[in-house]
GROMACS .gro file of C-alpha atoms in nm:
model
  501
    1MET     CA    1  -7.603  -9.587   2.567
    2SER     CA    2  -7.531  -9.945   2.524
    3ASN     CA    3  -7.711 -10.141   2.255
    4GLY     CA    4  -7.877 -10.414   2.516
    5ASN     CA    5  -8.001 -10.105   2.705
    6LYS     CA    6  -8.170  -9.931   2.394
    7VAL     CA    7  -8.308 -10.265   2.303
    8ALA     CA    8  -8.474 -10.299   2.664
    9ALA     CA    9  -8.586  -9.957   2.659
   10GLU     CA   10  -8.757  -9.994   2.317
   11GLY     CA   11  -8.940 -10.293   2.449
   12ILE     CA   12  -9.046 -10.113   2.744
   13LEU     CA   13  -9.156  -9.811   2.551
   14LYS     CA   14  -9.373 -10.044   2.313
   15GLY     CA   15  -9.519 -10.238   2.604
   16ILE     CA   16  -9.617  -9.953   2.806
   17GLY     CA   17  -9.826  -9.810   2.508
   18GLY     CA   18  -9.570  -9.586   2.323
   19ALA     CA   19  -9.456  -9.243   2.438
   20SER     CA   20  -9.767  -9.068   2.342
   21ASN     CA   21  -9.924  -9.279   2.643
   22ILE     CA   22  -9.687  -9.142   2.904
   23LYS     CA   23  -9.772  -8.829   3.103
   24PHE     CA   24  -9.483  -8.861   3.350
   25LEU     CA   25  -9.181  -9.068   3.385
   26SER     CA   26  -8.952  -9.077   3.696
   27CYS     CA   27  -8.749  -9.358   3.872
   28CYS     CA   28  -8.661  -9.466   4.239
   29ALA     CA   29  -8.380  -9.693   4.338
   30THR     CA   30  -8.506  -9.970   4.145
   31ARG     CA   31  -8.809  -9.902   3.956
   32LEU     CA   32  -8.914  -9.695   3.659
   33ARG     CA   33  -9.231  -9.480   3.762
   34PHE     CA   34  -9.500  -9.412   3.479
   35GLU     CA   35  -9.809  -9.195   3.490
   36LEU     CA   36 -10.000  -9.315   3.185
   37ASN     CA   37 -10.285  -9.164   2.971
   38ASP     CA   38 -10.452  -9.508   2.960
   39SER     CA   39 -10.298  -9.793   3.160
   40SER     CA   40 -10.545 -10.066   2.988
   41ILE     CA   41 -10.346 -10.083   2.677
   42VAL     CA   42 -10.027 -10.198   2.863
   43ASP     CA   43  -9.890 -10.532   2.711
   44LYS     CA   44  -9.782 -10.719   3.030
   45ALA     CA   45  -9.699 -11.026   2.849
   46ALA     CA   46  -9.441 -10.829   2.620
   47LEU     CA   47  -9.306 -10.644   2.930
   48ASP     CA   48  -9.228 -10.980   3.111
   49ALA     CA   49  -9.055 -11.119   2.816
   50ILE     CA   50  -8.800 -10.850   2.852
   51PRO     CA   51  -8.472 -10.998   3.028
   52GLU     CA   52  -8.416 -10.665   3.198
   53VAL     CA   53  -8.754 -10.629   3.357
   54MET     CA   54  -8.795 -10.802   3.684
   55GLY     CA   55  -9.177 -10.715   3.728
   56SER     CA   56  -9.437 -10.457   3.631
   57ILE     CA   57  -9.685 -10.337   3.898
   58PRO     CA   58  -9.998 -10.155   3.822
   59GLN     CA   59 -10.123  -9.906   4.072
   60SER     CA   60 -10.422  -9.695   4.140
   61GLY     CA   61 -10.544  -9.465   3.843
   62ASP     CA   62 -10.321  -9.487   3.567
   63ARG     CA   63  -9.995  -9.529   3.758
   64TYR     CA   64  -9.764  -9.788   3.666
   65GLN     CA   65  -9.412  -9.928   3.817
   66ILE     CA   66  -9.152 -10.142   3.617
   67VAL     CA   67  -8.887 -10.288   3.818
   68VAL     CA   68  -8.538 -10.310   3.638
   69GLY     CA   69  -8.302 -10.327   3.944
   70GLY     CA   70  -7.970 -10.134   3.992
   71GLY     CA   71  -7.946 -10.020   3.629
   72VAL     CA   72  -8.267  -9.826   3.663
   73ALA     CA   73  -8.090  -9.475   3.632
   74SER     CA   74  -7.932  -9.581   3.297
   75MET     CA   75  -8.251  -9.710   3.174
   76HIS     CA   76  -8.446  -9.389   3.285
   77ASN     CA   77  -8.200  -9.182   3.107
   78THR     CA   78  -8.231  -9.389   2.771
   79LEU     CA   79  -8.612  -9.383   2.793
   80LYS     CA   80  -8.605  -9.010   2.824
   81GLN     CA   81  -8.353  -8.963   2.532
   82MET     CA   82  -8.582  -9.189   2.322
   83ILE     CA   83  -8.886  -8.986   2.418
   84GLU     CA   84  -8.741  -8.653   2.334
   85SER     CA   85  -8.580  -8.773   2.015
   86GLY     CA   86  -8.933  -8.897   1.892
   87GLU     CA   87  -8.830  -9.293   1.907
   88GLY     CA   88  -9.156  -9.367   2.113
   89GLY     CA   89  -9.311  -9.659   1.896
   90GLU     CA   90  -9.672  -9.731   1.839
   91ALA     CA   91  -9.909  -9.808   2.120
   92PRO     CA   92  -9.994 -10.195   2.138
   93ALA     CA   93 -10.309 -10.330   2.115
   94ALA     CA   94 -10.464 -10.485   2.437
   95PRO     CA   95 -10.365 -10.829   2.505
   96ALA     CA   96 -10.569 -11.066   2.344
   97ASN     CA   97 -10.598 -11.328   2.634
   98ASN     CA   98 -10.700 -11.313   2.991
   99GLU     CA   99 -10.440 -11.532   3.121
  100LYS     CA  100 -10.284 -11.386   3.454
  101SER     CA  101  -9.918 -11.339   3.442
  102ILE     CA  102  -9.707 -11.377   3.762
  103ASP     CA  103  -9.688 -10.989   3.780
  104ASP     CA  104 -10.079 -10.979   3.759
  105ILE     CA  105 -10.132 -11.220   4.058
  106LYS     CA  106  -9.858 -11.004   4.252
  107ALA     CA  107 -10.023 -10.695   4.174
  108ALA     CA  108 -10.365 -10.846   4.289
  109LYS     CA  109 -10.206 -10.947   4.625
  110ARG     CA  110 -10.070 -10.575   4.652
  111SER     CA  111 -10.389 -10.428   4.587
  112GLU     CA  112 -10.545 -10.643   4.900
  113GLY     CA  113 -10.389 -10.377   5.107
  114ILE     CA  114 -10.471  -9.997   5.116
  115ARG     CA  115 -10.173  -9.907   4.894
  116GLY     CA  116 -10.248  -9.951   4.532
  117LYS     CA  117 -10.606  -9.929   4.590
  118VAL     CA  118 -10.666  -9.581   4.730
  119ALA     CA  119 -10.509  -9.303   4.517
  120TRP     CA  120 -10.446  -9.050   4.796
  121VAL     CA  121 -10.259  -9.319   4.992
  122ASP     CA  122 -10.047  -9.404   4.692
  123SER     CA  123  -9.977  -9.019   4.645
  124PHE     CA  124  -9.888  -8.990   5.018
  125PHE     CA  125  -9.611  -9.268   4.971
  126GLU     CA  126  -9.500  -9.153   4.668
  127TYR     CA  127  -9.459  -8.809   4.822
  128LEU     CA  128  -9.233  -8.952   5.096
  129SER     CA  129  -9.048  -9.168   4.871
  130ASP     CA  130  -8.947  -8.900   4.622
  131SER     CA  131  -8.872  -8.663   4.889
  132PHE     CA  132  -8.590  -8.895   4.999
  133ARG     CA  133  -8.502  -9.101   4.680
  134PRO     CA  134  -8.249  -8.848   4.517
  135ILE     CA  135  -8.058  -8.811   4.828
  136LEU     CA  136  -8.023  -9.199   4.921
  137GLY     CA  137  -7.696  -9.195   4.755
  138ILE     CA  138  -7.523  -8.928   4.964
  139LEU     CA  139  -7.687  -9.100   5.260
  140LEU     CA  140  -7.506  -9.408   5.179
  141GLY     CA  141  -7.206  -9.244   5.107
  142ALA     CA  142  -7.200  -9.049   5.457
  143SER     CA  143  -7.264  -9.385   5.635
  144LEU     CA  144  -6.975  -9.563   5.465
  145ILE     CA  145  -6.737  -9.257   5.584
  146ILE     CA  146  -6.861  -9.331   5.942
  147ALA     CA  147  -6.807  -9.716   5.893
  148LEU     CA  148  -6.460  -9.639   5.786
  149ALA     CA  149  -6.402  -9.448   6.064
  150SER     CA  150  -6.573  -9.699   6.297
  151VAL     CA  151  -6.323  -9.973   6.144
  152LEU     CA  152  -6.013  -9.776   6.223
  153ASP     CA  153  -6.127  -9.719   6.581
  154ALA     CA  154  -6.234 -10.073   6.629
  155LEU     CA  155  -5.904 -10.203   6.508
  156HIS     CA  156  -5.742  -9.932   6.719
  157ILE     CA  157  -5.561  -9.793   6.437
  158VAL     CA  158  -5.682  -9.465   6.513
  159ASP     CA  159  -5.823  -9.357   6.858
  160PHE     CA  160  -6.135  -9.157   6.839
  161ARG     CA  161  -6.224  -9.163   7.209
  162GLY     CA  162  -5.982  -8.900   7.295
  163GLU     CA  163  -5.972  -8.538   7.133
  164LYS     CA  164  -5.949  -8.585   6.749
  165SER     CA  165  -5.703  -8.427   6.549
  166ALA     CA  166  -5.771  -8.155   6.294
  167GLY     CA  167  -5.756  -8.396   6.007
  168TRP     CA  168  -6.033  -8.625   6.153
  169ILE     CA  169  -6.238  -8.336   6.250
  170PHE     CA  170  -6.225  -8.222   5.868
  171VAL     CA  171  -6.324  -8.585   5.778
  172ASP     CA  172  -6.626  -8.546   6.015
  173SER     CA  173  -6.747  -8.253   5.826
  174MET     CA  174  -6.768  -8.494   5.503
  175TRP     CA  175  -7.059  -8.699   5.659
  176HIS     CA  176  -7.183  -8.441   5.916
  177ALA     CA  177  -7.262  -8.197   5.607
  178VAL     CA  178  -7.528  -8.458   5.481
  179PHE     CA  179  -7.717  -8.475   5.810
  180TYR     CA  180  -7.688  -8.133   5.920
  181PHE     CA  181  -7.834  -8.001   5.573
  182LEU     CA  182  -8.080  -8.297   5.537
  183PRO     CA  183  -8.401  -8.058   5.612
  184ILE     CA  184  -8.281  -7.850   5.315
  185MET     CA  185  -8.233  -8.129   5.090
  186VAL     CA  186  -8.563  -8.309   5.176
  187ALA     CA  187  -8.755  -7.960   5.142
  188TYR     CA  188  -8.604  -7.922   4.800
  189ASN     CA  189  -8.706  -8.259   4.681
  190ALA     CA  190  -9.040  -8.250   4.838
  191SER     CA  191  -9.095  -7.887   4.682
  192LYS     CA  192  -9.006  -8.028   4.333
  193LYS     CA  193  -9.239  -8.341   4.374
  194LEU     CA  194  -9.537  -8.101   4.444
  195ASN     CA  195  -9.454  -7.883   4.157
  196VAL     CA  196  -9.335  -7.595   4.376
  197ASP     CA  197  -9.017  -7.379   4.324
  198PRO     CA  198  -8.762  -7.611   4.483
  199TRP     CA  199  -8.523  -7.336   4.575
  200LEU     CA  200  -8.824  -7.167   4.762
  201GLY     CA  201  -8.866  -7.466   4.970
  202ALA     CA  202  -8.497  -7.517   5.046
  203ALA     CA  203  -8.475  -7.130   5.133
  204ILE     CA  204  -8.763  -7.141   5.394
  205MET     CA  205  -8.603  -7.458   5.541
  206GLY     CA  206  -8.267  -7.277   5.555
  207ALA     CA  207  -8.386  -6.961   5.717
  208LEU     CA  208  -8.440  -7.191   6.047
  209MET     CA  209  -8.075  -7.307   6.031
  210THR     CA  210  -7.886  -6.970   5.982
  211PRO     CA  211  -7.662  -6.832   6.242
  212GLU     CA  212  -7.907  -6.554   6.296
  213PHE     CA  213  -8.179  -6.799   6.375
  214HIS     CA  214  -7.948  -6.990   6.623
  215LYS     CA  215  -7.832  -6.647   6.790
  216LEU     CA  216  -8.183  -6.608   6.913
  217SER     CA  217  -8.103  -6.870   7.182
  218THR     CA  218  -7.846  -6.668   7.333
  219LEU     CA  219  -8.038  -6.312   7.357
  220ALA     CA  220  -8.089  -6.194   7.706
  221SER     CA  221  -8.466  -6.180   7.631
  222THR     CA  222  -8.497  -6.553   7.559
  223THR     CA  223  -8.611  -6.774   7.833
  224SER     CA  224  -8.566  -7.145   7.898
  225VAL     CA  225  -8.820  -7.405   7.954
  226LYS     CA  226  -8.774  -7.755   8.099
  227ASP     CA  227  -8.966  -8.043   7.943
  228ALA     CA  228  -9.063  -8.261   8.232
  229THR     CA  229  -9.141  -8.571   8.018
  230LEU     CA  230  -8.819  -8.566   7.814
  231GLY     CA  231  -8.583  -8.406   8.063
  232THR     CA  232  -8.451  -8.158   7.815
  233VAL     CA  233  -8.425  -7.787   7.840
  234GLY     CA  234  -8.585  -7.570   7.544
  235HIS     CA  235  -8.558  -7.206   7.468
  236VAL     CA  236  -8.831  -6.960   7.390
  237ALA     CA  237  -8.749  -6.653   7.200
  238HIS     CA  238  -8.985  -6.341   7.217
  239ILE     CA  239  -9.050  -6.218   6.860
  240PHE     CA  240  -9.251  -5.882   6.843
  241GLY     CA  241  -9.397  -5.994   7.168
  242LEU     CA  242  -9.506  -6.347   7.061
  243PRO     CA  243  -9.322  -6.661   7.215
  244MET     CA  244  -9.144  -6.891   6.965
  245GLN     CA  245  -9.019  -7.229   7.063
  246LEU     CA  246  -8.640  -7.266   6.938
  247ASN     CA  247  -8.536  -7.612   6.806
  248ASP     CA  248  -8.230  -7.739   6.645
  249TYR     CA  249  -8.365  -7.832   6.305
  250SER     CA  250  -8.059  -7.991   6.157
  251GLY     CA  251  -8.112  -8.345   6.066
  252ASN     CA  252  -8.488  -8.309   6.103
  253VAL     CA  253  -8.716  -8.465   5.849
  254PHE     CA  254  -9.065  -8.428   5.972
  255VAL     CA  255  -9.055  -8.046   5.959
  256PRO     CA  256  -8.952  -8.019   5.593
  257LEU     CA  257  -9.222  -8.269   5.485
  258ILE     CA  258  -9.504  -8.087   5.655
  259MET     CA  259  -9.380  -7.751   5.575
  260VAL     CA  260  -9.360  -7.826   5.193
  261ALA     CA  261  -9.714  -7.973   5.213
  262VAL     CA  262  -9.839  -7.639   5.352
  263LEU     CA  263  -9.634  -7.418   5.115
  264ALA     CA  264  -9.764  -7.628   4.824
  265LEU     CA  265 -10.129  -7.487   4.915
  266VAL     CA  266  -9.995  -7.123   4.970
  267TYR     CA  267  -9.790  -7.126   4.656
  268ARG     CA  268 -10.077  -7.249   4.438
  269PHE     CA  269 -10.313  -6.984   4.604
  270LEU     CA  270 -10.056  -6.700   4.537
  271LYS     CA  271 -10.016  -6.818   4.165
  272LYS     CA  272 -10.369  -6.797   4.107
  273ILE     CA  273 -10.445  -6.439   4.260
  274ILE     CA  274 -10.125  -6.273   4.143
  275PRO     CA  275 -10.109  -6.185   3.779
  276ASP     CA  276  -9.874  -6.390   3.553
  277ASN     CA  277  -9.651  -6.102   3.492
  278LEU     CA  278  -9.586  -6.047   3.870
  279HIS     CA  279  -9.523  -6.412   3.968
  280MET     CA  280  -9.143  -6.409   3.956
  281VAL     CA  281  -9.130  -6.144   4.207
  282PHE     CA  282  -9.427  -6.167   4.448
  283VAL     CA  283  -9.488  -6.522   4.471
  284PRO     CA  284  -9.158  -6.627   4.620
  285PHE     CA  285  -9.167  -6.299   4.818
  286LEU     CA  286  -9.497  -6.347   4.977
  287SER     CA  287  -9.420  -6.727   5.035
  288LEU     CA  288  -9.116  -6.623   5.221
  289ILE     CA  289  -9.309  -6.374   5.434
  290ILE     CA  290  -9.594  -6.616   5.498
  291MET     CA  291  -9.405  -6.944   5.535
  292VAL     CA  292  -9.086  -6.869   5.742
  293PRO     CA  293  -9.283  -6.740   6.038
  294LEU     CA  294  -9.535  -7.013   6.009
  295THR     CA  295  -9.273  -7.278   6.009
  296ALA     CA  296  -9.083  -7.120   6.293
  297PHE     CA  297  -9.380  -7.053   6.519
  298LEU     CA  298  -9.599  -7.363   6.440
  299ILE     CA  299  -9.493  -7.613   6.176
  300GLY     CA  300  -9.132  -7.642   6.321
  301PRO     CA  301  -9.225  -7.707   6.672
  302LEU     CA  302  -9.519  -7.931   6.560
  303GLY     CA  303  -9.282  -8.150   6.357
  304VAL     CA  304  -9.021  -8.176   6.628
  305TRP     CA  305  -9.266  -8.268   6.855
  306ILE     CA  306  -9.431  -8.555   6.623
  307GLY     CA  307  -9.083  -8.694   6.557
  308THR     CA  308  -8.975  -8.678   6.911
  309TYR     CA  309  -9.297  -8.859   7.063
  310LEU     CA  310  -9.292  -9.119   6.792
  311GLY     CA  311  -8.919  -9.206   6.864
  312THR     CA  312  -8.984  -9.178   7.236
  313GLY     CA  313  -9.265  -9.432   7.193
  314LEU     CA  314  -9.064  -9.689   7.009
  315ALA     CA  315  -8.784  -9.642   7.240
  316TRP     CA  316  -8.996  -9.708   7.522
  317LEU     CA  317  -9.101 -10.036   7.336
  318ASN     CA  318  -8.750 -10.117   7.264
  319THR     CA  319  -8.653 -10.076   7.645
  320ASN     CA  320  -8.969 -10.230   7.800
  321ALA     CA  321  -9.052 -10.491   7.564
  322PRO     CA  322  -8.721 -10.563   7.368
  323PHE     CA  323  -8.824 -10.905   7.266
  324VAL     CA  324  -9.136 -10.786   7.103
  325PHE     CA  325  -8.962 -10.500   6.925
  326ALA     CA  326  -8.651 -10.703   6.814
  327ILE     CA  327  -8.869 -10.958   6.654
  328LEU     CA  328  -9.175 -10.729   6.542
  329ILE     CA  329  -8.948 -10.517   6.335
  330PRO     CA  330  -8.792 -10.778   6.096
  331LEU     CA  331  -9.108 -10.970   6.058
  332LEU     CA  332  -9.314 -10.663   5.962
  333TYR     CA  333  -9.071 -10.543   5.689
  334PRO     CA  334  -9.112 -10.817   5.446
  335PHE     CA  335  -9.468 -10.686   5.409
  336LEU     CA  336  -9.391 -10.322   5.434
  337VAL     CA  337  -9.138 -10.276   5.161
  338PRO     CA  338  -9.344 -10.441   4.876
  339LEU     CA  339  -9.614 -10.207   4.940
  340GLY     CA  340  -9.389  -9.903   4.995
  341LEU     CA  341  -9.489  -9.862   5.343
  342HIS     CA  342  -9.162  -9.855   5.500
  343TRP     CA  343  -9.083  -9.483   5.429
  344PRO     CA  344  -9.240  -9.366   5.745
  345LEU     CA  345  -9.004  -9.567   5.952
  346ASN     CA  346  -8.703  -9.445   5.728
  347ALA     CA  347  -8.805  -9.090   5.817
  348LEU     CA  348  -8.817  -9.194   6.201
  349MET     CA  349  -8.464  -9.343   6.195
  350LEU     CA  350  -8.333  -9.019   6.059
  351MET     CA  351  -8.541  -8.832   6.330
  352ASN     CA  352  -8.404  -9.074   6.609
  353ILE     CA  353  -8.058  -8.980   6.508
  354GLN     CA  354  -8.123  -8.611   6.515
  355THR     CA  355  -8.318  -8.601   6.846
  356LEU     CA  356  -8.156  -8.912   7.044
  357GLY     CA  357  -7.821  -8.909   6.880
  358TYR     CA  358  -7.862  -9.268   6.773
  359ASP     CA  359  -8.121  -9.507   6.609
  360PHE     CA  360  -8.250  -9.832   6.735
  361ILE     CA  361  -8.469  -9.942   6.452
  362GLN     CA  362  -8.205 -10.036   6.190
  363GLY     CA  363  -8.034 -10.300   6.369
  364PRO     CA  364  -8.357 -10.540   6.346
  365MET     CA  365  -8.432 -10.383   6.010
  366GLY     CA  366  -8.073 -10.534   5.906
  367VAL     CA  367  -8.236 -10.860   5.993
  368TRP     CA  368  -8.500 -10.858   5.757
  369ASN     CA  369  -8.240 -10.730   5.491
  370PHE     CA  370  -8.027 -11.015   5.520
  371ALA     CA  371  -8.294 -11.270   5.557
  372CYS     CA  372  -8.413 -11.162   5.230
  373PHE     CA  373  -8.043 -11.172   5.073
  374GLY     CA  374  -8.011 -11.527   5.233
  375ALA     CA  375  -8.321 -11.625   5.046
  376THR     CA  376  -8.175 -11.509   4.731
  377ALA     CA  377  -7.846 -11.679   4.794
  378GLY     CA  378  -8.026 -12.006   4.831
  379VAL     CA  379  -8.215 -11.961   4.515
  380LEU     CA  380  -7.868 -11.898   4.346
  381LEU     CA  381  -7.743 -12.196   4.493
  382ILE     CA  382  -8.019 -12.396   4.343
  383ALA     CA  383  -8.006 -12.209   4.006
  384LEU     CA  384  -7.614 -12.320   4.000
  385ARG     CA  385  -7.711 -12.681   4.085
  386GLU     CA  386  -7.968 -12.710   3.809
  387LYS     CA  387  -7.779 -12.480   3.557
  388ASN     CA  388  -8.047 -12.252   3.540
  389ALA     CA  389  -7.879 -11.935   3.356
  390VAL     CA  390  -8.171 -11.716   3.360
  391MET     CA  391  -8.242 -11.743   3.738
  392ARG     CA  392  -7.861 -11.741   3.810
  393GLN     CA  393  -7.832 -11.414   3.638
  394THR     CA  394  -8.135 -11.274   3.825
  395ALA     CA  395  -8.018 -11.399   4.180
  396SER     CA  396  -7.673 -11.326   4.143
  397GLY     CA  397  -7.741 -10.951   4.044
  398ALA     CA  398  -8.002 -10.920   4.311
  399LEU     CA  399  -7.754 -11.096   4.561
  400ALA     CA  400  -7.479 -10.822   4.476
  401ALA     CA  401  -7.724 -10.531   4.493
  402GLY     CA  402  -7.822 -10.672   4.850
  403LEU     CA  403  -7.486 -10.765   5.006
  404PHE     CA  404  -7.305 -10.425   4.900
  405GLY     CA  405  -7.582 -10.172   4.849
  406GLY     CA  406  -7.831 -10.299   5.096
  407ILE     CA  407  -8.120 -10.264   4.826
  408SER     CA  408  -8.371 -10.556   4.866
  409GLU     CA  409  -8.601 -10.462   4.555
  410PRO     CA  410  -8.410 -10.656   4.324
  411SER     CA  411  -8.461 -10.971   4.532
  412LEU     CA  412  -8.822 -10.893   4.618
  413TYR     CA  413  -8.957 -10.841   4.277
  414GLY     CA  414  -8.694 -11.042   4.058
  415ILE     CA  415  -8.764 -11.365   4.271
  416HIS     CA  416  -8.941 -11.349   4.625
  417LEU     CA  417  -9.265 -11.227   4.514
  418ARG     CA  418  -9.283 -11.453   4.210
  419PHE     CA  419  -9.260 -11.800   4.400
  420LYS     CA  420  -9.513 -11.906   4.673
  421LYS     CA  421  -9.276 -12.066   4.883
  422VAL     CA  422  -8.988 -11.803   4.934
  423TYR     CA  423  -9.164 -11.594   5.228
  424SER     CA  424  -9.234 -11.924   5.437
  425ARG     CA  425  -8.846 -11.981   5.414
  426MET     CA  426  -8.755 -11.619   5.460
  427LEU     CA  427  -8.993 -11.535   5.761
  428PRO     CA  428  -8.796 -11.804   5.986
  429GLY     CA  429  -8.476 -11.619   5.920
  430CYS     CA  430  -8.634 -11.289   6.035
  431LEU     CA  431  -8.753 -11.454   6.336
  432ALA     CA  432  -8.420 -11.613   6.424
  433GLY     CA  433  -8.229 -11.307   6.364
  434GLY     CA  434  -8.451 -11.107   6.568
  435LEU     CA  435  -8.431 -11.345   6.860
  436VAL     CA  436  -8.041 -11.321   6.843
  437ILE     CA  437  -8.081 -10.934   6.870
  438ALA     CA  438  -8.348 -10.970   7.160
  439ILE     CA  439  -8.125 -11.196   7.361
  440LEU     CA  440  -7.760 -11.094   7.296
  441GLY     CA  441  -7.865 -10.728   7.276
  442ALA     CA  442  -8.056 -10.720   7.573
  443PRO     CA  443  -7.779 -10.618   7.819
  444TYR     CA  444  -7.691 -10.329   7.564
  445GLY     CA  445  -8.050 -10.188   7.525
  446GLY     CA  446  -8.058 -10.347   7.160
  447VAL     CA  447  -7.849 -10.270   6.869
  448LYS     CA  448  -7.805  -9.890   6.788
  449THR     CA  449  -7.626  -9.696   6.535
  450THR     CA  450  -7.519  -9.316   6.481
  451ALA     CA  451  -7.565  -9.306   6.118
  452PHE     CA  452  -7.864  -9.351   5.871
  453ALA     CA  453  -7.697  -9.687   5.694
  454PHE     CA  454  -7.808  -9.913   5.425
  455THR     CA  455  -7.781 -10.241   5.575
  456SER     CA  456  -7.515 -10.412   5.381
  457LEU     CA  457  -7.167 -10.593   5.438
  458LEU     CA  458  -6.987 -10.257   5.401
  459THR     CA  459  -7.179 -10.075   5.684
  460ILE     CA  460  -7.168 -10.360   5.950
  461PRO     CA  461  -6.901 -10.139   6.164
  462VAL     CA  462  -7.165  -9.858   6.219
  463PHE     CA  463  -7.376 -10.087   6.445
  464ASN     CA  464  -7.311 -10.116   6.821
  465PRO     CA  465  -7.268 -10.370   6.959
  466MET     CA  466  -7.100 -10.464   6.633
  467TRP     CA  467  -7.057 -10.842   6.728
  468VAL     CA  468  -7.431 -10.883   6.823
  469TYR     CA  469  -7.547 -10.734   6.495
  470ALA     CA  470  -7.288 -10.937   6.296
  471ILE     CA  471  -7.409 -11.256   6.458
  472ALA     CA  472  -7.798 -11.170   6.410
  473ILE     CA  473  -7.754 -11.099   6.037
  474ALA     CA  474  -7.546 -11.417   5.995
  475VAL     CA  475  -7.818 -11.619   6.121
  476ALA     CA  476  -8.085 -11.424   5.946
  477PHE     CA  477  -7.876 -11.493   5.614
  478ALA     CA  478  -7.813 -11.876   5.687
  479VAL     CA  479  -8.166 -11.988   5.792
  480PRO     CA  480  -8.346 -11.903   5.469
  481MET     CA  481  -8.056 -12.003   5.240
  482LEU     CA  482  -8.035 -12.346   5.407
  483LEU     CA  483  -8.413 -12.394   5.402
  484ILE     CA  484  -8.443 -12.293   5.028
  485PHE     CA  485  -8.145 -12.510   4.941
  486PHE     CA  486  -8.278 -12.809   5.101
  487PHE     CA  487  -8.665 -12.778   5.062
  488ASP     CA  488  -8.666 -12.533   4.729
  489TYR     CA  489  -8.850 -12.215   4.693
  490ARG     CA  490  -9.095 -12.331   4.427
  491THR     CA  491  -9.427 -12.536   4.434
  492ALA     CA  492  -9.444 -12.838   4.203
  493GLU     CA  493  -9.652 -12.639   3.950
  494GLU     CA  494  -9.395 -12.359   3.941
  495LYS     CA  495  -9.113 -12.588   3.902
  496VAL     CA  496  -9.280 -12.768   3.605
  497ALA     CA  497  -9.371 -12.424   3.465
  498GLU     CA  498  -9.003 -12.297   3.518
  499ASN     CA  499  -8.846 -12.598   3.363
  500LYS     CA  500  -9.081 -12.551   3.050
  501LYS     CA  501  -8.912 -12.182   2.961
   0.00000   0.00000   0.00000
């Protein structure tokens, strides 16, 4: 570990109350997530003084989050090593004064919503987050492979509109594997989050993706049923005299999320009634016997139905009220992401790709992302003009994470939520970019993509029409950048306070 990383980790441990105050530690894309024994002894002033810390966010109960940006994995590993080696430090005394820090104010605004105030709501969104977080990297990797192929096709270097060669079919398998087996990966992560054997959750979901399960649709005893609403044809197999709807579960995320929630109840019940020395054999055995049929007959069709009709509802809005949809999504996201309420939409994007073959939410979502990055660019320009080294470092790191990784949290927590005027400069960019998609994308039914893409510069080619998307994000980026550069991002009080540092 680097010396700077260790110094920062030591400061975080001390500020959080020492290793003895930590019940559980995990991380997401930019944040360290703590479950503490006593959150009242956290020294926020000490945490705020650590250069690597972009913000600290109290949550319901004794949960606590510390935003450290793109280096979160390294910081998480350093903290784990220090805790395991006994380098925990002593718990600090409670802060002596009652003065509210910037993060106190931010946390208070956060608690005005349901998220952060109601424990079960926090738990629900953490369940969603932790079910997807570990696979965000491979989702990004897969989307970049698709982006590379899209660039080659757009430049007419390789023609993918005809029959593909064996080599490019092989390349397709590299990204298709991620989306095909996504339900198994989500089931694994979700099971781990709910303290269920993750391989058990993965195996139950995998049972519905085996060649034997798919073979059921070809049997003579299987009947076909047409869905008049969706215009699709489904198959119903007859299993020991009982009808079972057959679905293609590849790429589905709603089914594993629902299945694992039910599995957790079954798993805990079995562990409670079965003697400890028989757990290893009979808990997995009975879980499979109960959950595979329950998932195939009930949970699977229910999850497909929920995802399909949610996607159909938003598709209807996108088709019949494209102006409303294209503007609503980018204007909602700046308020959803800080509260962690965007995860259901992320799940729906994946579901759209699986059921419709494309997604129409990510285009407008990209508008919000680039408006966010444009605001950060405006802050960076002012920092360069004023020779503000601290803000220059914060803004440049956040901008790089955004433009090349599509990650907005470093910008949000490092800058935007700390200064009152940023949102008033950023929202016009969201509106302007949304209008561009609404007007220019109308003849095409909006901007669509066949990949789950982190909306960065690298993934522009996965959107269609690409030129509409490129203009929309350019407008969304430029508007807040110029507004901030000419009209600043700070109130007079914030400017004075920052100059005193």
